[in-house]
mmCIF file of C-alpha atoms in Angstrom:
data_model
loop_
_atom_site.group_PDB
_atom_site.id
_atom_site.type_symbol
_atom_site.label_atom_id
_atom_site.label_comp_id
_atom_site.label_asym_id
_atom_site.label_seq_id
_atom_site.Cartn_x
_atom_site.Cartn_y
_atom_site.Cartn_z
ATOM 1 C CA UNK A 1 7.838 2.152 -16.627
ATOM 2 C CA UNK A 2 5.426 3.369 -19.157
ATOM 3 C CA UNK A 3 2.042 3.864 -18.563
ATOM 4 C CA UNK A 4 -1.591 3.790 -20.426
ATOM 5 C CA UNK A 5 -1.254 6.719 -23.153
ATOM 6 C CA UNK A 6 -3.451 9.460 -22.913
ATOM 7 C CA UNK A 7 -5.356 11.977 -25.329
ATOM 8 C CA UNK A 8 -5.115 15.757 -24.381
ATOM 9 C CA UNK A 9 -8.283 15.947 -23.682
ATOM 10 C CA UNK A 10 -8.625 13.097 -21.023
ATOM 11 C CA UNK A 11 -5.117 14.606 -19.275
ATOM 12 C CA UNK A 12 -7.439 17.177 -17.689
ATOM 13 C CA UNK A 13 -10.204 14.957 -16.601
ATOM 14 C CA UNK A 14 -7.579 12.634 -15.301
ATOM 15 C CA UNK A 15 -5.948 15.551 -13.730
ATOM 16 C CA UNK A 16 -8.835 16.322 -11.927
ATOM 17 C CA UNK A 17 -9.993 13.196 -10.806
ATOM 18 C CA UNK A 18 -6.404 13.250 -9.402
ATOM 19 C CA UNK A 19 -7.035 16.188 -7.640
ATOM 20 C CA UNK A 20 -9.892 15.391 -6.061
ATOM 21 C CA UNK A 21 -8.678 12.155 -4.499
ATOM 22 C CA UNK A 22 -5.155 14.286 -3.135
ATOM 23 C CA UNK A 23 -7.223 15.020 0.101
ATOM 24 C CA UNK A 24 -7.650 11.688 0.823
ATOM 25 C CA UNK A 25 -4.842 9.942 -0.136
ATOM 26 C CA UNK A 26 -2.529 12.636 1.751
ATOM 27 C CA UNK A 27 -4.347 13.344 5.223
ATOM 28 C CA UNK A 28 -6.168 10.166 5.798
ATOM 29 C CA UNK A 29 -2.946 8.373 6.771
ATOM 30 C CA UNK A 30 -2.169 11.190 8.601
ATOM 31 C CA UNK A 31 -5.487 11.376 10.768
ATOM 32 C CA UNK A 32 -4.495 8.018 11.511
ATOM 33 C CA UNK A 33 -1.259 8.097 12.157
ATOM 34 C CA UNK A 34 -2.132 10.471 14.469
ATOM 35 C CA UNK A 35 -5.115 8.439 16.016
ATOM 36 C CA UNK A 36 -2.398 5.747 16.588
ATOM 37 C CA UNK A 37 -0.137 8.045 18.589
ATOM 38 C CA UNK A 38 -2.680 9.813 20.693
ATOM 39 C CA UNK A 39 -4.492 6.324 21.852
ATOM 40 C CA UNK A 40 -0.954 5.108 21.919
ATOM 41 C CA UNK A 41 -0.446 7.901 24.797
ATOM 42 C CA UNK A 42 -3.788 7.894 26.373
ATOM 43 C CA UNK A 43 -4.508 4.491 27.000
ATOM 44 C CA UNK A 44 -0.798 3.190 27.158
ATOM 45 C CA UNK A 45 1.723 6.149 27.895
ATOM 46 C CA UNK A 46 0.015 7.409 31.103
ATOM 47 C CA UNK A 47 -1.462 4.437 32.432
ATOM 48 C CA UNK A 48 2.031 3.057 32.212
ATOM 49 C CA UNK A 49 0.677 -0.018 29.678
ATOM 50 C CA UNK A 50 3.170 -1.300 27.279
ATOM 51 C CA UNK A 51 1.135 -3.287 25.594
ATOM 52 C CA UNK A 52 0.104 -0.358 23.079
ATOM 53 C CA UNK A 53 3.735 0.450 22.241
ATOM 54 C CA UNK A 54 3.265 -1.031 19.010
ATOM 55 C CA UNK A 55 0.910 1.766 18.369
ATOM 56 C CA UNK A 56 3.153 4.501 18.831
ATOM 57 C CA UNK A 57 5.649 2.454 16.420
ATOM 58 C CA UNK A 58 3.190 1.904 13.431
ATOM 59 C CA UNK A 59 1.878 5.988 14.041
ATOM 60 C CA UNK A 60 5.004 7.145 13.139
ATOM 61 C CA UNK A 61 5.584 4.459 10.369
ATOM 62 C CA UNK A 62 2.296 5.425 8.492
ATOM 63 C CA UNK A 63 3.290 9.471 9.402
ATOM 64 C CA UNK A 64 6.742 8.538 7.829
ATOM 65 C CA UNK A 65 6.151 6.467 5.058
ATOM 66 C CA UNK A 66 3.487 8.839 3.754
ATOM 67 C CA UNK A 67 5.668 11.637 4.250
ATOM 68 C CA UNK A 68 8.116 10.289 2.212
ATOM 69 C CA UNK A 69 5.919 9.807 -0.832
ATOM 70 C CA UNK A 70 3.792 12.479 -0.368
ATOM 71 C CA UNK A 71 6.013 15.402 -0.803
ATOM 72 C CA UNK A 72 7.236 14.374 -4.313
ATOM 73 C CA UNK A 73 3.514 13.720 -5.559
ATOM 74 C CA UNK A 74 3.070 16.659 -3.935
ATOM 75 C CA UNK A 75 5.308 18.762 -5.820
ATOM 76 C CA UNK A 76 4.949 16.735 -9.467
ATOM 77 C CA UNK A 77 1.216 17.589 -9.168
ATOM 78 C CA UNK A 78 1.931 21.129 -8.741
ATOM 79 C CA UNK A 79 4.507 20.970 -11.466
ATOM 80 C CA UNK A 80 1.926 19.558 -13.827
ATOM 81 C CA UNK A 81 -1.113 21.933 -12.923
ATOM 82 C CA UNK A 82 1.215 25.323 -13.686
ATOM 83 C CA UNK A 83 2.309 23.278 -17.000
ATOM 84 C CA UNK A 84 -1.011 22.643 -18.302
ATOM 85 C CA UNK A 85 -1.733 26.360 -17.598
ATOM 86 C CA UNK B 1 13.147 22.619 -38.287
ATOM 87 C CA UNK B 2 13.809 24.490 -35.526
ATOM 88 C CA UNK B 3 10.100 24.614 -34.703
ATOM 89 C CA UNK B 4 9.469 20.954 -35.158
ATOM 90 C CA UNK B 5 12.233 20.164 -32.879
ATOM 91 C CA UNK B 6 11.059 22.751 -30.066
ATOM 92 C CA UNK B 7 7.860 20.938 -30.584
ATOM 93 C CA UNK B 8 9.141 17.395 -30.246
ATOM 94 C CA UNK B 9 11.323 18.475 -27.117
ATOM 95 C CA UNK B 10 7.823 19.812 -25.578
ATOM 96 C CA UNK B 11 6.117 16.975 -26.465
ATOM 97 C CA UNK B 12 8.751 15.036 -24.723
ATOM 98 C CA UNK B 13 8.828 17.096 -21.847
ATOM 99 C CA UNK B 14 5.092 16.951 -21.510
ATOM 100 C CA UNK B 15 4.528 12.956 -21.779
ATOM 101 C CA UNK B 16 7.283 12.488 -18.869
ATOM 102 C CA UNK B 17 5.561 14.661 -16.756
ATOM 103 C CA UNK B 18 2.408 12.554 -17.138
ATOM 104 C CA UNK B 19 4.750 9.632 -16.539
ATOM 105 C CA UNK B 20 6.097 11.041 -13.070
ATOM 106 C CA UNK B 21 3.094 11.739 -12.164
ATOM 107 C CA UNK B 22 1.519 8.764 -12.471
ATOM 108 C CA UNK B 23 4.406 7.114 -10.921
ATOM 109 C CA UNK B 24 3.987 9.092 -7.815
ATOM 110 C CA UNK B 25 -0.112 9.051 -7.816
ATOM 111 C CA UNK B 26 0.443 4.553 -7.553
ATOM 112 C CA UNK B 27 3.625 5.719 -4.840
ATOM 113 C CA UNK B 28 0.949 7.156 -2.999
ATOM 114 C CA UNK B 29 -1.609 5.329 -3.217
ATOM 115 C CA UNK B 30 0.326 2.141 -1.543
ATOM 116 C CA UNK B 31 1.248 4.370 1.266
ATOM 117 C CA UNK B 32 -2.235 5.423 1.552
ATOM 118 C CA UNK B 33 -3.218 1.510 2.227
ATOM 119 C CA UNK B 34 -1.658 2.182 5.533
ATOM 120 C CA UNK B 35 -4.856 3.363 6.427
ATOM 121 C CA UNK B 36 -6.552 0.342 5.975
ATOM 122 C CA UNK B 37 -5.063 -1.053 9.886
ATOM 123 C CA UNK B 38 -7.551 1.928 11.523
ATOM 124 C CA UNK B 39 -9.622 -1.736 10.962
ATOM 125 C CA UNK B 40 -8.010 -3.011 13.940
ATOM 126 C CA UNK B 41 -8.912 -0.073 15.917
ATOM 127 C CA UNK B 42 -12.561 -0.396 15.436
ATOM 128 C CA UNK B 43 -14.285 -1.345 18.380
ATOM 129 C CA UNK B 44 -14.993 -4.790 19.746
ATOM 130 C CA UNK B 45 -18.975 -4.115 19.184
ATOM 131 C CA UNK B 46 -21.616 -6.247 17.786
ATOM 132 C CA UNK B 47 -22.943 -3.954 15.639
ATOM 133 C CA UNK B 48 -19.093 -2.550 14.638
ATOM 134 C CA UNK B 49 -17.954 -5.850 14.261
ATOM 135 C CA UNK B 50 -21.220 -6.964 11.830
ATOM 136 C CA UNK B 51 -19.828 -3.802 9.548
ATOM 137 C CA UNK B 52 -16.421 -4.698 9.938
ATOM 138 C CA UNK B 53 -17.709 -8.276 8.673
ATOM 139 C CA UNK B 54 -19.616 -6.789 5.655
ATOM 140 C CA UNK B 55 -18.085 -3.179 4.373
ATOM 141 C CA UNK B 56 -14.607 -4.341 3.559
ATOM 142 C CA UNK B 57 -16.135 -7.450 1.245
ATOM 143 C CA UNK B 58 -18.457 -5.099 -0.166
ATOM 144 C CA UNK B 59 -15.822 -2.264 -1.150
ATOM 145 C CA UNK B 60 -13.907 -5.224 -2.793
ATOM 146 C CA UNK B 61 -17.216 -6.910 -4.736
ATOM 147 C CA UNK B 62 -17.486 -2.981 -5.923
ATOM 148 C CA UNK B 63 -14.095 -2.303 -7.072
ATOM 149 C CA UNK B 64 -14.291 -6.188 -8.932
ATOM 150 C CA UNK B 65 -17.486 -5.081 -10.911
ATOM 151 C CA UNK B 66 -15.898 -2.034 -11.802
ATOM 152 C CA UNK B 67 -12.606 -4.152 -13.046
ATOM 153 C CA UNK B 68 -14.806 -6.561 -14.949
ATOM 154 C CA UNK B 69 -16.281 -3.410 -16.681
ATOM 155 C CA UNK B 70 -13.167 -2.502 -17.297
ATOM 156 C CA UNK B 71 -11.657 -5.456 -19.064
ATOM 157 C CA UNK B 72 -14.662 -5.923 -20.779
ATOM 158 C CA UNK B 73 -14.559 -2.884 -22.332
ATOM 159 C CA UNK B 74 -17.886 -1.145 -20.821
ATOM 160 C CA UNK B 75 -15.409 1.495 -19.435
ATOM 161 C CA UNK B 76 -12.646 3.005 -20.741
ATOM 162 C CA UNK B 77 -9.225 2.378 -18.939
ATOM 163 C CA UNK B 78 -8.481 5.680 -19.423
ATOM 164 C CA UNK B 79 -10.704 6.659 -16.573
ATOM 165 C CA UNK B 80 -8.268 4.700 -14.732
ATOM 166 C CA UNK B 81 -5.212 7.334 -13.538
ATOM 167 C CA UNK B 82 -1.799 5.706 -13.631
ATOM 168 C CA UNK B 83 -2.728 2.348 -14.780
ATOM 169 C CA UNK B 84 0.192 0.371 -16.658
ATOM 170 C CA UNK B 85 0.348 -0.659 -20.151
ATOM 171 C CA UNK B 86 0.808 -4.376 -19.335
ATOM 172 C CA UNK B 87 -2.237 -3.905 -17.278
ATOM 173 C CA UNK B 88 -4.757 -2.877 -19.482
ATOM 174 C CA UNK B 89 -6.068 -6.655 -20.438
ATOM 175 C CA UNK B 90 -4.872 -7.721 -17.190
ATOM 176 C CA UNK B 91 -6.823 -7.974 -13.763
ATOM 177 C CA UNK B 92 -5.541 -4.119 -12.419
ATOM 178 C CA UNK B 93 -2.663 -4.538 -9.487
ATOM 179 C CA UNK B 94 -5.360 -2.811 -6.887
ATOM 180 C CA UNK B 95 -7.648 -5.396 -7.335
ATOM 181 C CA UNK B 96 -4.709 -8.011 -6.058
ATOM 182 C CA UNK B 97 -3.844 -5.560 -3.548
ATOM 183 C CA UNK B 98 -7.279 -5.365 -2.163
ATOM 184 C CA UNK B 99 -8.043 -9.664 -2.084
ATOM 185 C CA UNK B 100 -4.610 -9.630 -0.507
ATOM 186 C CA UNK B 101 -5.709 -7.036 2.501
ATOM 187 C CA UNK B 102 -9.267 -8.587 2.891
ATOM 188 C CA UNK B 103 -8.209 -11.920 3.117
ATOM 189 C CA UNK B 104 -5.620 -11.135 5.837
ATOM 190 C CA UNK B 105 -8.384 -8.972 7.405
ATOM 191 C CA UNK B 106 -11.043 -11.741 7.575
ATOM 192 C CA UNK B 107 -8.537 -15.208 7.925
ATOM 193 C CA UNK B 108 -4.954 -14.027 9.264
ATOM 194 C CA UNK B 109 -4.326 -13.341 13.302
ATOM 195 C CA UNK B 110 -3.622 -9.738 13.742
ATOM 196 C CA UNK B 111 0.085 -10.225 14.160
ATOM 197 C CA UNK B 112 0.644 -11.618 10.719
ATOM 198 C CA UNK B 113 -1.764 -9.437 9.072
ATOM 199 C CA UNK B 114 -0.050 -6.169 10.244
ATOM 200 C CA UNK B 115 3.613 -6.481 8.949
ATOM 201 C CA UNK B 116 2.269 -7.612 5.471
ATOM 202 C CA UNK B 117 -0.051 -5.000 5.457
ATOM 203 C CA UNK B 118 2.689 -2.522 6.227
ATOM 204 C CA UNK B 119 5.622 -4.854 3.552
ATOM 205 C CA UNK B 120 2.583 -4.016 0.917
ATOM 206 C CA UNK B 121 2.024 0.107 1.666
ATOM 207 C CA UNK B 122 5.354 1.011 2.904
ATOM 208 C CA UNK B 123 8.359 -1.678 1.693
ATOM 209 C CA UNK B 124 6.791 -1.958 -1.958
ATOM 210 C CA UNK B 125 7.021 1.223 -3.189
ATOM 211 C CA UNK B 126 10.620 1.251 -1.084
ATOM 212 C CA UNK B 127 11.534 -1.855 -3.438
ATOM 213 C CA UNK B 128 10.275 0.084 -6.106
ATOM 214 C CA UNK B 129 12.012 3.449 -5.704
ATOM 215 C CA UNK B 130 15.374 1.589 -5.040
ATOM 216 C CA UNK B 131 14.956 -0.393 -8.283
ATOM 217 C CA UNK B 132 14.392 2.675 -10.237
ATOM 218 C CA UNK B 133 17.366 4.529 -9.397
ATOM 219 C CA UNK B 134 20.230 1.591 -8.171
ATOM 220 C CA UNK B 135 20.327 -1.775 -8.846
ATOM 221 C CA UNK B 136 17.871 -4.620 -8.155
ATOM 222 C CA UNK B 137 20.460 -6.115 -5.706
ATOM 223 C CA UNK B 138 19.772 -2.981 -3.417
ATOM 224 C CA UNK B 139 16.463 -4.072 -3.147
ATOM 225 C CA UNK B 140 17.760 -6.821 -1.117
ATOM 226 C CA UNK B 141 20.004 -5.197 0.933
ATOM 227 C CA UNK B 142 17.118 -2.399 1.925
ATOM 228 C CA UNK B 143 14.244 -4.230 1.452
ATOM 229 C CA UNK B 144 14.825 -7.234 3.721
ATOM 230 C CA UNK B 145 15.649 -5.422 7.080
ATOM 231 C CA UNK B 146 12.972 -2.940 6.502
ATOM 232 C CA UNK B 147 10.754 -5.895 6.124
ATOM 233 C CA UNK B 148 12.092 -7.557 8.825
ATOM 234 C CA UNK B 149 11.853 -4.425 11.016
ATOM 235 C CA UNK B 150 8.175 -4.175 11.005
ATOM 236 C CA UNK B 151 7.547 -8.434 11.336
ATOM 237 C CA UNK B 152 9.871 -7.306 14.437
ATOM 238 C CA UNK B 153 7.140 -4.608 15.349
ATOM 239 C CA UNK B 154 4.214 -6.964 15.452
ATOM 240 C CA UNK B 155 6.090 -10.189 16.808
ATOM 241 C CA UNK B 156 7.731 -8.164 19.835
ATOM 242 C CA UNK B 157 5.488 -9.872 22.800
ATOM 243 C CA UNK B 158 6.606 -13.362 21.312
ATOM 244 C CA UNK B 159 9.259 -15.382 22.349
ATOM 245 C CA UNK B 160 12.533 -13.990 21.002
ATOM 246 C CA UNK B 161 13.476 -16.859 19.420
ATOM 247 C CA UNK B 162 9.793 -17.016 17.970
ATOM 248 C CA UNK B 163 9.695 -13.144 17.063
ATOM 249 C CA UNK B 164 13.407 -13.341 15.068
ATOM 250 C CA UNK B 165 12.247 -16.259 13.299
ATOM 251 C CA UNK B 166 8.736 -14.907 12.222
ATOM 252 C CA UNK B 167 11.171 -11.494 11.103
ATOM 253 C CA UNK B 168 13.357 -13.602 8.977
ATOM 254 C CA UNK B 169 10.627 -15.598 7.496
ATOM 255 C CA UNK B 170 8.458 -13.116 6.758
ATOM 256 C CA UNK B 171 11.086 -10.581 5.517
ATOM 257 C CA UNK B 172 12.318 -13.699 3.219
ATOM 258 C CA UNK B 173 8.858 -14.052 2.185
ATOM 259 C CA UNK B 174 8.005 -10.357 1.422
ATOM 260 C CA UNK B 175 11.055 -9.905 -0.578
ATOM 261 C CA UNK B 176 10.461 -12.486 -2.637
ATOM 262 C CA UNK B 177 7.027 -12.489 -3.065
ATOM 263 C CA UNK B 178 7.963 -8.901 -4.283
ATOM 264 C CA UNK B 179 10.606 -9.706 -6.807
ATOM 265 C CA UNK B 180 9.210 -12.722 -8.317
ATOM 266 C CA UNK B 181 6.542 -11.294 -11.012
ATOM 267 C CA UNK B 182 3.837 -13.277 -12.828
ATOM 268 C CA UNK B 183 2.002 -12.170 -15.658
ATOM 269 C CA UNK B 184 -1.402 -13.177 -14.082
ATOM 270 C CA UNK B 185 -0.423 -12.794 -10.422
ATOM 271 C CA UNK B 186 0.563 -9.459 -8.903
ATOM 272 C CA UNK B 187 3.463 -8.788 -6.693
ATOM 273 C CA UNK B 188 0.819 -6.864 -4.673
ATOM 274 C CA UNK B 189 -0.817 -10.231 -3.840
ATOM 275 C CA UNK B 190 2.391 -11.985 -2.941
ATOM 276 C CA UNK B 191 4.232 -9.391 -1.115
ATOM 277 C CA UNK B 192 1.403 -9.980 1.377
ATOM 278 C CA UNK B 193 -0.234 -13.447 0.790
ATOM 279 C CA UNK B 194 3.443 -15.161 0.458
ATOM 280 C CA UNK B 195 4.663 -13.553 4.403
ATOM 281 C CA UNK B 196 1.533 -14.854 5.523
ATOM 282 C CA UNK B 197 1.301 -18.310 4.653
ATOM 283 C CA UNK B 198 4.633 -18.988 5.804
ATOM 284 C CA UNK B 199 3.857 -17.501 8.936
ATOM 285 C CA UNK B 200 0.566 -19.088 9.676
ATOM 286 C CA UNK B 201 2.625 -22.094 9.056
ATOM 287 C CA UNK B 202 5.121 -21.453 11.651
ATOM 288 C CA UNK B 203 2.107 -19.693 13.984
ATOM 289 C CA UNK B 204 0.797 -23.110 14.254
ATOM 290 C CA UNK B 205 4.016 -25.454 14.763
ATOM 291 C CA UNK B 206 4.664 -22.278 17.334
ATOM 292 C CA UNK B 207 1.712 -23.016 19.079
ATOM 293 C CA UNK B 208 2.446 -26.837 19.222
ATOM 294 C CA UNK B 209 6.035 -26.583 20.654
ATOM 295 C CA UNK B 210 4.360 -24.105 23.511
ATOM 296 C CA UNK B 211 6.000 -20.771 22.182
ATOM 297 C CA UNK B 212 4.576 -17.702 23.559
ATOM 298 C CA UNK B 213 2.823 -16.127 20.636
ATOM 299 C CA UNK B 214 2.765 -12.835 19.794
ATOM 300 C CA UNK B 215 -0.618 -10.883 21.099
ATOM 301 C CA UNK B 216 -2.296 -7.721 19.199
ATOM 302 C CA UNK B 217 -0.160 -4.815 18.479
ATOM 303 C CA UNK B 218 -3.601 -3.090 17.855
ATOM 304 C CA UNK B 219 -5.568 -2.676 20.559
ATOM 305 C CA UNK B 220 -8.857 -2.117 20.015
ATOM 306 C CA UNK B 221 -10.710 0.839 21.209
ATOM 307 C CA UNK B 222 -13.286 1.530 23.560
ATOM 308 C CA UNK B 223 -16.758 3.042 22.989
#
């Protein structure tokens, strides 16, 4: 798939913006994944309510999915910053 | 010679990297949409439910100005990180993707809204993964039951008649709103819009024949 071409110069701005949206894009689904699973065990695991199963399910789907994604970006951003240096 | 063709190979080297990243910085950012459902866990206030009314068509008038810039030419698309080529005099896919989530926000029951939510984040950049490195006929044969497992998710409290049919549907829907591309309609629209109509369709004949409907799989919370 080829992407919009880039000078040099705009790589490192680009970079950065990159960089500075990371943080967000990798531990907001995270947070609320986790918010999922913790109301998920609050207000339906020990009061014994199924009705916020779902919850629990769609937690670990966000935690998952993320995960799976994450890790590579992860690791091609890293591979990119030491290559520019 | 030898210098020119250690320079070429670096060159090389050095616009793929760009490439991969870019490819993962859009994976990501589709998973990160996942966040979006913390909408449903808002709580049932007036004053949270006047914001929940008002931010999210807001966020989306902001990001439209800023396309419209864009395409006009008033900013450059290189400030846009991991945009494609075919979208630089095109409506960006983001844009589609964010109609898509506010109008299941604002018009869809929770149930629907959910799985296509989740078809858009998680089973798009599935599709897209599997299309890169198999063939497209994978895509099926992944795609559909992942699809299908999370209409499955939000359809559990139905009927099971109901909740297999709204899976198979909605999967079928999904997957093809997915693979069938227009030039001036994103697959991020469809892979959410398409599930949805169909569903709202069979929500209502559902409802006529007396089917126990699905309630929310997101509760809200408490304050």
């Amino acid at each position: 798939m080829r992407y919009i071409e880039k000078n040099t110069d705009n790589q490192i701005r680009l970079l950065k913006t990159e960089m500075l949206f990371t943080p967000l894009l990798v531990f907001l689904p995270f947070i609320v994944g986790v918010i999922f699973i913790l109301d998920w065990f609050n207000r339906g695991f020990i009061p014994g309510d199924p009705r916020f199963n779902g919850e629990l399910v769609i937690g670990f789907i966000i935690i998952i999915g993320n995960l799976f994604f994450d890790i590579p970006f992860i690791k091609s951003l890293k591979k990119f910053s030491q290559h520019k240096k | 010679m030898v210098n020119v063709k250690k320079k070429l190979l670096y060159a090389k080297k050095r616009i793929n990297s760009v490439e991969f990243d870019a490819h993962w910085y859009r994976r990501v950012f589709h998973t990160f949409g996942a966040s979006f459902l913390f909408y449903y866990m808002l709580p049932d206030v007036d004053w949270v439910n006047l914001l929940k009314t008002w931010i999210p068509p807001l966020i989306l008038v902001f990001v439209v100005i800023l396309e419209f810039l864009r395409l006009k030419g008033k900013i450059s698309s290189d400030h846009f990180f991991g945009l494609r080529m075919y979208e630089k005099h095109r409506v960006g896919s983001y844009v589609f993707f964010g109609v898509a989530i506010l109008l299941l926000f604002m018009f869809f029951p929770q149930p629907i809204a959910v799985p296509c939510i989740l078809c858009a984040c998680i089973a798009d950049p599935v599709f897209g993964e599997i299309r890169q490195h198999y063939n497209s006929r994978y895509v099926y044969l992944v795609g559909f039951p992942l699809c299908m497992f999370f209409f499955i998710i939000a359809w559990y409290t139905a009927d099971v008649v109901l909740m297999f049919s709204a899976a198979v549907i909605g999967a079928t829907g999904a997957v093809v709103g997915e693979t069938k591309k227009l030039w001036w309609l994103d697959d991020d629209f469809m892979i959410q819009m398409l599930p949805a109509v169909l569903l709202l369709i069979l929500w209502y004949i559902a409802m006529y024949m007396g089917f126990t409907l699905p309630g929310d799989v997101i509760i809200p919370g408490v304050m």
